[in-house]
Amino acid sequence: MDWFPGAGPLLLTAKLAAITVIGLLIVGTPLAWWLALGVQQNKSRWHGYVRVVVEALVALPLVLPPTVLGFYLLMAMGANGTLGQWWIGLTGEPLAFSFTGLVIASMIYSLPFVVQPLSNAFQSMGRDWMEAAWSLGANRWQTWLRVVVPHCRAGFLTATVLGFAHTLGEFGVVLMVGGNIPDETRVVSIAVYDLVESMSYGAAHKLSLILLGFSFLILILVYGFNRRWSRL
Amino acid sequence: MDWFPGAGPLLLTAKLAAITVIGLLIVGTPLAWWLALGVQQNKSRWHGYVRVVVEALVALPLVLPPTVLGFYLLMAMGANGTLGQWWIGLTGEPLAFSFTGLVIASMIYSLPFVVQPLSNAFQSMGRDWMEAAWSLGANRWQTWLRVVVPHCRAGFLTATVLGFAHTLGEFGVVLMVGGNIPDETRVVSIAVYDLVESMSYGAAHKLSLILLGFSFLILILVYGFNRRWSRL
Amino acid sequence: KNGAGTSSHKQGNHEGLPLRVAVASNFSPTAHKIVTSFEAGTNAKVSISSASSGKLYAQIKQGAPFDVFLSADAIRPDLLVKEGYAVAASNRVYAHGRLVFWVPGVSGNESTCRQLLYSGQLTRVAMANPDVAPYGYATRQTLTALGLKNPVFTLIFGENIGQTFAFIHAGGVAAGFIAASQWQLSNRSGCAWEVGTQYHAPIAQRAVLLNRASNNALARRFLDFLHSSKTQAKIKASGYLLGDQ
Amino acid sequence: MLVCDISLKRDEFELKMAFEHNGAGVVGLFGPSGCGKTSFLRALAGLEPATKGRIVVAGQTWQDDRAGINLPPWKRRLGLVFQEHRLFPHLNVKNNLLFASKVRRLSKAQYSWPEVLELLDLQTLLERKPGQLSGGESGRVAIGRALLSDPDILLFDEPLSGLDAPRRAAILPYLERLHEQTRIPMLYISHQMSEMLRLTDRMLMLSAGNITADGVTLELAYQLDTNLLSILEVELLHWDQQSCIASVQSGADVLRIWSPQRPTSKHFRVLVDARQVVLATQLLEHSSLLNQLACKVEKVIPGDDGLCLLNLVGQGWKLKSQISLLSLQNFGLIVGDKVYAGVKAVILKGN
Amino acid sequence: MLVCDISLKRDEFELKMAFEHNGAGVVGLFGPSGCGKTSFLRALAGLEPATKGRIVVAGQTWQDDRAGINLPPWKRRLGLVFQEHRLFPHLNVKNNLLFASKVRRLSKAQYSWPEVLELLDLQTLLERKPGQLSGGESGRVAIGRALLSDPDILLFDEPLSGLDAPRRAAILPYLERLHEQTRIPMLYISHQMSEMLRLTDRMLMLSAGNITADGVTLELAYQLDTNLLSILEVELLHWDQQSCIASVQSGADVLRIWSPQRPTSKHFRVLVDARQVVLATQLLEHSSLLNQLACKVEKVIPGDDGLCLLNLVGQGWKLKSQISLLSLQNFGLIVGDKVYAGVKAVILKGN
Ligand SMILES: Nc1ncnc2c1ncn2[C@@H]1O[C@H](COP(=O)(O)OP(=O)(O)OP(=O)(O)O)[C@@H](O)[C@H]1O
Ligand SMILES: Nc1ncnc2c1ncn2[C@@H]1O[C@H](COP(=O)(O)OP(=O)(O)OP(=O)(O)O)[C@@H](O)[C@H]1O
Ligand SMILES: [Mg+2]
Ligand SMILES: [Mg+2]
């Protein structure tokens, strides 16, 4: 915060986005898998319905305005909320206005951007290559690493990019659940927002440009490497 | 606004979301197509670079906080902005604070959610089925309708759902560009936001519930039909 | 380069067109009440657009179709006048905000409530962002005056005073500085300390007539109505101090 | 009518094919794996944008670089059976079959739905999705889809390779008849010489993207199969329906050959397998050999595996015979000796 | 060693297969398109979760419903060549080939990389992606991938169907040798009877999901091919290296048959094609027919196409001969007549 008003928030944002995306990939991948391929084996009608409901639920956080979603999340995570009380019982710390709370909120809000592309990728891959890998002795884990992941590379890439970018840009939820605490929950999106609100347009432009340039660089690198790799 | 505070905004939101998604599909589909399959024919290195840059640009609006993006869009579309002045010259109407302006802003913000899933779907489809369709006499348009669209159904569905839901929930950009004018640019997300801000929590809960229930219904229907169709 | 004036295609008050009032979020519940009685008296239609004062300011400069601007501060109306977007003569304070320190979970009188600030019992206190919101700015002055410039508790910043209240309401924070108007609207549980005006500079909220409505009689009537003693009484009852001191 | 003179360059592969074909007869493409057969069909179909040259089919110019003509694939009226079938996975079998008739807006008269269904035994599969078909079933659907597209030319890429012998035996005559009835040109890829002999009249032998041989299938096959086949040009004298035996003139001799149908033309060719030619130094009486032709040993080609090949010259014809070295030694045969060649009456292919 | 007794139900199809096989010899699966060959291989490989029953391979129980055993596919050590090849599109040919050795952590000694590369002629393809291969090339890679996976059993689903004759001719002996060296069981699907005869010792004939016949390939083929093949069980008396002729005892007669290598066992079978058996009412002298065997006409089966089939009984052997009706009439042959059967010396398959 000393040499430049955006440094603290930028680092915090990068951390939040990275952790959120990693968390989302960890949570979203099995969910997407189940949505795409899990039900085929178990053909009962009932499973089909459950799947449709889950699919709809995943997209649902999107339709609420971020601030409003944040409000409800805050109610859940607050001292009187179920989640909040459970968390306090567990860790002794409150969940609301903590970095962990921020990560959870971001994850809920960005979940569909990760689950949907992955689910599509898994679905369009089908079982053929997995069967081939199994028949060659690759167990689930090896098949996953050596066949599914490279095969669904585009899906993972899209999931990561959308999840990352959306977490960078999101601030409604983050503001509500995080409370704009410097170095703890003040991410760069809130910082830019504050600058705009307080009419510090010059600093706002500067920070926006840095954010854009930085993101553009990352995206170029990611997409460039992807092209490289897919050409190999 | 008479019988229920949310009726006007709800209708407006549905209209905005529908038009935005349709517009996004119209704009995003060729873009996604070009990203996925356009470059293969023209193998020059240069095209590859352009593609990477465009890919990165599409995701870029995401990383700015919606309000900040809205601020810049407002500056562009406003009375003093280039786009705004050009628009006034063209139509005599201002672009900012109009429904059209809202649609444009929403489209820019939700573009990646439509382009990315489509691009992935096109890419994983490849050219094989198109070649088969061509060899059977289907021209580009027929191939598109009879092969590409059904084949990339999951991609289109995801694009539509993410685009629609995100437009429903987005309010930062919309508030900034639209100006929260009742019956013109006050969409439901802003209405809920207002209610929360002005401490009308009861009404906010009610409107949120309606929004959620309504969206859930739509999503269930969409996913349900999709399952039906894919089983046929 | 008066954007608002030149580009407006709906200049003046034509029949059937509603009067458009831009209201800072924190005043919007009170504004709704005022508008309702104004409409009843004049048979005119008034539409309220609320957002943060900062947003409204930016929008007005970009030609937003607002006739009257009720800001949460004095800075933005003054700027609008200076930059030529608003009618100078109309720029008047319509209310002064009042701060309340509120601890909903604890019962007690004002002084016990105030003592809680020093007790160390509170780990977090919510307030509006001082860089953005006038109430936040006043809160910071208050904290300084109370010798709490570096308090033991963590300050949780709301984007504006509405969000600050939401923090407390949602159970995220146990205490916070909110607007008296909000406290009036809430169920007033727990204890509260009404921060006196001696702790901070007045939170002057100014209203201006915007250029596009300079010839709009209805807009002028609305401003007159706003400053009328009957309305001012209503504003006071909602938790504000009166306008022109 | 098919005229084509095209070239196609890939990184490590170059295709260069020039030939003409006038409607009559099926053209076979034969060559080792990777020699460019599929690439050629794709180039014809307009699926390889890098293709250069000229293609004219049924009087219509599909591609002509000099005239700046290059029809897109869907304007090239062809029925293509892909090597990997490429059924549309989102459509059931029925809609796969009807795809072309829908997009080309064919009237019912233009295609023979029930006939194709029966031929390919598709009736029970109509409601299935391609993912629920066996390999051979999907191949049959692919053939049906191409046949029902009312094409000006048929391009078949190993269409029968996944099918059992009885099904092959059912489909091949249909393709023969189809060709004879409609006279549309047909390019046929297969690795089975028996299919080539049965179905094609002309064969292009490919190697590394080039035509290495181009000619009558029988003759090429004769050259190919390490010279174990010989061809007799014969003229039909008489065909007896009851015994299914045709008497034919070959040079100065009369042969009797078995033919279940009356040969369609007066002049045709008979293929004789050298392994089935029995040699004798005297006329063998009381044997089931219908034909015994006097001839001279023209050449003896001993192999290193106990067998040898003899080239025989008769009066106006040539024949080969493969016998064991032991028999050769028993006979003491040398070049110029007079022998009798005994041939059982088997007709392989008439033209 | 392979024991299997499984069933698999689908909507319109039910597979029921029970058989045992003890290491020696390749088992062929033969049957019409859609009869369940691929489904059976998939069931063995554990790729059909609905499979019920018991599978034991090389002493290891892969599935046993009663014992609650059901190994996942990757624990079943098999080398499967899929009908559609299924090369991994994201890996180049080299990494496709090495896939199994990587995931199974094979040491170099366990697989014969250079040998397989050369056999299948893959050297030039190693850096290619599967999308850049021709049909036959990808088939070769698929075979290579399965061979290099160090399996306990090989499951081949029409592996050679897209390959040209010379390549088939190169690969088949390798598979034969492979089998003989490693003694791992091998299940082989093909629609080409010639491949079956060449490679398999035992054949299961399938129809609609059931085994309709199970036996020695030669004998089944004999029954199958509208009875045009007959088998002689013979005992080796002598093999002459120079003339490549083996003298063998069949019943009371001695036959001379051509065999470029010394037969590996004393007792073996000789396959004779009825179309190559010449009949004579007298001993034919001065002919290249190495064998002329006295026998009796046991049965005359006239066809409706000018040909007829005769069952002949010799002293301890049986043979069939196909001749034209004309020859039959010329001879005036009836059941019980004494004839001489002339056979050129061709050995098709020894065991
Ligand atoms: N996924 C599936 N769902 C439903 N039915 C299937 C599926 N796969 C195959 N079948 C059916 O099961 C039967 C057996 O198929 P299978 O693939 O085993 O045949 P096959 O003997 O390998 O035939 P081919 O020689 O044509 O490859 C066929 O009737 C086929 O239509
Ligand atoms: N997409 C591609 N990119 C690069 N090279 C290719 C591609 N497709 C095929 N080839 C190469 O072009 C050559 C010709 O391939 P093609 O498919 O025409 O062979 P083919 O004669 O059909 O062989 P097969 O009998 O095995 O199907 C081969 O060397 C092949 O490796
Ligand atoms: Mg090919
Ligand atoms: Mg099969």
mmCIF file of N, CA, C and O in Angstrom, chain C residues 193-236:
data_model
loop_
_atom_site.group_PDB
_atom_site.id
_atom_site.type_symbol
_atom_site.label_atom_id
_atom_site.label_comp_id
_atom_site.label_asym_id
_atom_site.label_seq_id
_atom_site.Cartn_x
_atom_site.Cartn_y
_atom_site.Cartn_z
ATOM 1 N N TRP C 193 -26.100 4.485 20.320
ATOM 2 C CA TRP C 193 -25.620 5.785 20.780
ATOM 3 C C TRP C 193 -25.743 6.753 19.622
ATOM 4 O O TRP C 193 -25.157 6.536 18.552
ATOM 5 N N GLU C 194 -26.559 7.787 19.817
ATOM 6 C CA GLU C 194 -26.712 8.780 18.775
ATOM 7 C C GLU C 194 -25.514 9.710 18.824
ATOM 8 O O GLU C 194 -25.343 10.472 19.777
ATOM 9 N N VAL C 195 -24.663 9.628 17.824
ATOM 10 C CA VAL C 195 -23.436 10.410 17.801
ATOM 11 C C VAL C 195 -23.787 11.875 17.627
ATOM 12 O O VAL C 195 -24.504 12.257 16.707
ATOM 13 N N GLY C 196 -23.308 12.675 18.502
ATOM 14 C CA GLY C 196 -23.618 14.089 18.430
ATOM 15 C C GLY C 196 -22.876 14.790 17.313
ATOM 16 O O GLY C 196 -21.872 14.288 16.804
ATOM 17 N N THR C 197 -23.402 15.945 16.907
ATOM 18 C CA THR C 197 -22.796 16.663 15.787
ATOM 19 C C THR C 197 -21.448 17.255 16.149
ATOM 20 O O THR C 197 -20.721 17.709 15.287
ATOM 21 N N GLN C 198 -21.115 17.225 17.444
ATOM 22 C CA GLN C 198 -19.832 17.784 17.825
ATOM 23 C C GLN C 198 -18.666 16.869 17.430
ATOM 24 O O GLN C 198 -17.520 17.278 17.441
ATOM 25 N N TYR C 199 -18.956 15.639 17.133
ATOM 26 C CA TYR C 199 -17.883 14.692 16.812
ATOM 27 C C TYR C 199 -17.453 14.740 15.350
ATOM 28 O O TYR C 199 -16.421 14.227 14.983
ATOM 29 N N HIS C 200 -18.276 15.286 14.493
ATOM 30 C CA HIS C 200 -17.890 15.285 13.072
ATOM 31 C C HIS C 200 -18.503 16.486 12.382
ATOM 32 O O HIS C 200 -19.458 17.095 12.871
ATOM 33 N N ALA C 201 -17.907 16.813 11.257
ATOM 34 C CA ALA C 201 -18.456 17.883 10.430
ATOM 35 C C ALA C 201 -19.834 17.451 9.975
ATOM 36 O O ALA C 201 -20.100 16.258 9.816
ATOM 37 N N PRO C 202 -20.721 18.410 9.765
ATOM 38 C CA PRO C 202 -22.082 18.054 9.375
ATOM 39 C C PRO C 202 -22.102 17.241 8.074
ATOM 40 O O PRO C 202 -21.318 17.500 7.172
ATOM 41 N N ILE C 203 -22.990 16.263 8.049
ATOM 42 C CA ILE C 203 -23.169 15.488 6.822
ATOM 43 C C ILE C 203 -24.256 16.185 6.024
ATOM 44 O O ILE C 203 -25.434 15.836 6.094
ATOM 45 N N ALA C 204 -23.842 17.204 5.293
ATOM 46 C CA ALA C 204 -24.823 17.997 4.555
ATOM 47 C C ALA C 204 -25.200 17.284 3.273
ATOM 48 O O ALA C 204 -24.335 16.915 2.492
ATOM 49 N N GLN C 205 -26.486 17.054 3.098
ATOM 50 C CA GLN C 205 -26.964 16.432 1.852
ATOM 51 C C GLN C 205 -27.652 17.500 1.030
ATOM 52 O O GLN C 205 -28.639 18.078 1.447
ATOM 53 N N ARG C 206 -27.109 17.744 -0.162
ATOM 54 C CA ARG C 206 -27.627 18.819 -0.992
ATOM 55 C C ARG C 206 -28.464 18.286 -2.152
ATOM 56 O O ARG C 206 -28.242 17.190 -2.657
ATOM 57 N N ALA C 207 -29.414 19.084 -2.547
ATOM 58 C CA ALA C 207 -30.240 18.770 -3.720
ATOM 59 C C ALA C 207 -30.041 19.869 -4.746
ATOM 60 O O ALA C 207 -29.913 21.041 -4.381
ATOM 61 N N VAL C 208 -29.973 19.469 -6.036
ATOM 62 C CA VAL C 208 -29.862 20.481 -7.098
ATOM 63 C C VAL C 208 -30.852 20.184 -8.206
ATOM 64 O O VAL C 208 -31.244 19.036 -8.434
ATOM 65 N N LEU C 209 -31.183 21.252 -8.898
ATOM 66 C CA LEU C 209 -31.985 21.134 -10.117
ATOM 67 C C LEU C 209 -31.001 20.974 -11.260
ATOM 68 O O LEU C 209 -30.042 21.746 -11.376
ATOM 69 N N LEU C 210 -31.191 19.953 -12.075
ATOM 70 C CA LEU C 210 -30.244 19.709 -13.154
ATOM 71 C C LEU C 210 -30.632 20.532 -14.375
ATOM 72 O O LEU C 210 -31.793 20.910 -14.557
ATOM 73 N N ASN C 211 -29.638 20.790 -15.203
ATOM 74 C CA ASN C 211 -29.830 21.715 -16.317
ATOM 75 C C ASN C 211 -31.001 21.354 -17.225
ATOM 76 O O ASN C 211 -31.729 22.220 -17.673
ATOM 77 N N ARG C 212 -31.142 20.076 -17.512
ATOM 78 C CA ARG C 212 -32.183 19.690 -18.466
ATOM 79 C C ARG C 212 -33.558 20.085 -17.968
ATOM 80 O O ARG C 212 -34.511 20.177 -18.742
ATOM 81 N N ALA C 213 -33.656 20.278 -16.609
ATOM 82 C CA ALA C 213 -34.962 20.607 -16.046
ATOM 83 C C ALA C 213 -35.037 22.063 -15.612
ATOM 84 O O ALA C 213 -35.896 22.444 -14.827
ATOM 85 N N SER C 214 -34.108 22.869 -16.164
ATOM 86 C CA SER C 214 -34.076 24.247 -15.685
ATOM 87 C C SER C 214 -35.388 24.976 -15.986
ATOM 88 O O SER C 214 -35.754 25.924 -15.295
ATOM 89 N N ASN C 215 -36.094 24.523 -17.021
ATOM 90 C CA ASN C 215 -37.365 25.149 -17.347
ATOM 91 C C ASN C 215 -38.544 24.303 -16.894
ATOM 92 O O ASN C 215 -39.677 24.542 -17.311
ATOM 93 N N ASN C 216 -38.240 23.305 -16.095
ATOM 94 C CA ASN C 216 -39.298 22.362 -15.718
ATOM 95 C C ASN C 216 -39.971 22.847 -14.423
ATOM 96 O O ASN C 216 -39.390 22.783 -13.350
ATOM 97 N N ALA C 217 -41.164 23.302 -14.583
ATOM 98 C CA ALA C 217 -41.884 23.872 -13.449
ATOM 99 C C ALA C 217 -42.121 22.836 -12.372
ATOM 100 O O ALA C 217 -42.009 23.110 -11.173
ATOM 101 N N LEU C 218 -42.425 21.616 -12.823
ATOM 102 C CA LEU C 218 -42.713 20.560 -11.873
ATOM 103 C C LEU C 218 -41.497 20.256 -11.007
ATOM 104 O O LEU C 218 -41.612 20.047 -9.801
ATOM 105 N N ALA C 219 -40.339 20.281 -11.657
ATOM 106 C CA ALA C 219 -39.113 20.018 -10.911
ATOM 107 C C ALA C 219 -38.897 21.081 -9.841
ATOM 108 O O ALA C 219 -38.535 20.770 -8.706
ATOM 109 N N ARG C 220 -39.130 22.317 -10.233
ATOM 110 C CA ARG C 220 -38.984 23.394 -9.245
ATOM 111 C C ARG C 220 -40.006 23.230 -8.119
ATOM 112 O O ARG C 220 -39.694 23.427 -6.948
ATOM 113 N N ARG C 221 -41.193 22.817 -8.507
ATOM 114 C CA ARG C 221 -42.210 22.603 -7.483
ATOM 115 C C ARG C 221 -41.803 21.496 -6.534
ATOM 116 O O ARG C 221 -42.029 21.572 -5.324
ATOM 117 N N PHE C 222 -41.158 20.465 -7.105
ATOM 118 C CA PHE C 222 -40.723 19.349 -6.252
ATOM 119 C C PHE C 222 -39.662 19.823 -5.269
ATOM 120 O O PHE C 222 -39.700 19.488 -4.090
ATOM 121 N N LEU C 223 -38.719 20.650 -5.766
ATOM 122 C CA LEU C 223 -37.666 21.151 -4.886
ATOM 123 C C LEU C 223 -38.272 22.031 -3.790
ATOM 124 O O LEU C 223 -37.894 21.927 -2.615
ATOM 125 N N ASP C 224 -39.210 22.855 -4.218
ATOM 126 C CA ASP C 224 -39.897 23.675 -3.223
ATOM 127 C C ASP C 224 -40.566 22.801 -2.176
ATOM 128 O O ASP C 224 -40.484 23.058 -0.971
ATOM 129 N N PHE C 225 -41.211 21.766 -2.680
ATOM 130 C CA PHE C 225 -41.889 20.834 -1.787
ATOM 131 C C PHE C 225 -40.905 20.175 -0.820
ATOM 132 O O PHE C 225 -41.176 20.001 0.354
ATOM 133 N N LEU C 226 -39.727 19.863 -1.372
ATOM 134 C CA LEU C 226 -38.693 19.219 -0.554
ATOM 135 C C LEU C 226 -38.253 20.138 0.589
ATOM 136 O O LEU C 226 -38.043 19.687 1.714
ATOM 137 N N HIS C 227 -38.129 21.406 0.260
ATOM 138 C CA HIS C 227 -37.652 22.326 1.273
ATOM 139 C C HIS C 227 -38.782 22.905 2.132
ATOM 140 O O HIS C 227 -38.521 23.662 3.065
ATOM 141 N N SER C 228 -40.003 22.549 1.816
ATOM 142 C CA SER C 228 -41.131 23.084 2.583
ATOM 143 C C SER C 228 -41.073 22.578 4.014
ATOM 144 O O SER C 228 -40.502 21.513 4.296
ATOM 145 N N SER C 229 -41.629 23.323 4.905
ATOM 146 C CA SER C 229 -41.493 22.985 6.315
ATOM 147 C C SER C 229 -42.198 21.672 6.631
ATOM 148 O O SER C 229 -41.742 20.894 7.466
ATOM 149 N N LYS C 230 -43.282 21.400 5.888
ATOM 150 C CA LYS C 230 -44.013 20.165 6.153
ATOM 151 C C LYS C 230 -43.121 18.957 5.840
ATOM 152 O O LYS C 230 -43.002 18.009 6.618
ATOM 153 N N THR C 231 -42.459 19.049 4.689
ATOM 154 C CA THR C 231 -41.571 17.953 4.297
ATOM 155 C C THR C 231 -40.366 17.892 5.218
ATOM 156 O O THR C 231 -39.928 16.806 5.614
ATOM 157 N N GLN C 232 -39.845 19.045 5.533
ATOM 158 C CA GLN C 232 -38.681 19.072 6.398
ATOM 159 C C GLN C 232 -38.979 18.390 7.733
ATOM 160 O O GLN C 232 -38.139 17.675 8.268
ATOM 161 N N ALA C 233 -40.191 18.564 8.200
ATOM 162 C CA ALA C 233 -40.583 17.902 9.447
ATOM 163 C C ALA C 233 -40.564 16.397 9.273
ATOM 164 O O ALA C 233 -40.114 15.634 10.144
ATOM 165 N N LYS C 234 -41.045 15.986 8.115
ATOM 166 C CA LYS C 234 -41.051 14.559 7.818
ATOM 167 C C LYS C 234 -39.622 14.014 7.778
ATOM 168 O O LYS C 234 -39.322 12.927 8.279
ATOM 169 N N ILE C 235 -38.741 14.800 7.161
ATOM 170 C CA ILE C 235 -37.344 14.382 7.046
ATOM 171 C C ILE C 235 -36.736 14.257 8.440
ATOM 172 O O ILE C 235 -36.035 13.298 8.749
ATOM 173 N N LYS C 236 -37.055 15.208 9.266
ATOM 174 C CA LYS C 236 -36.523 15.163 10.609
ATOM 175 C C LYS C 236 -37.012 13.923 11.348
ATOM 176 O O LYS C 236 -36.234 13.243 12.031
#
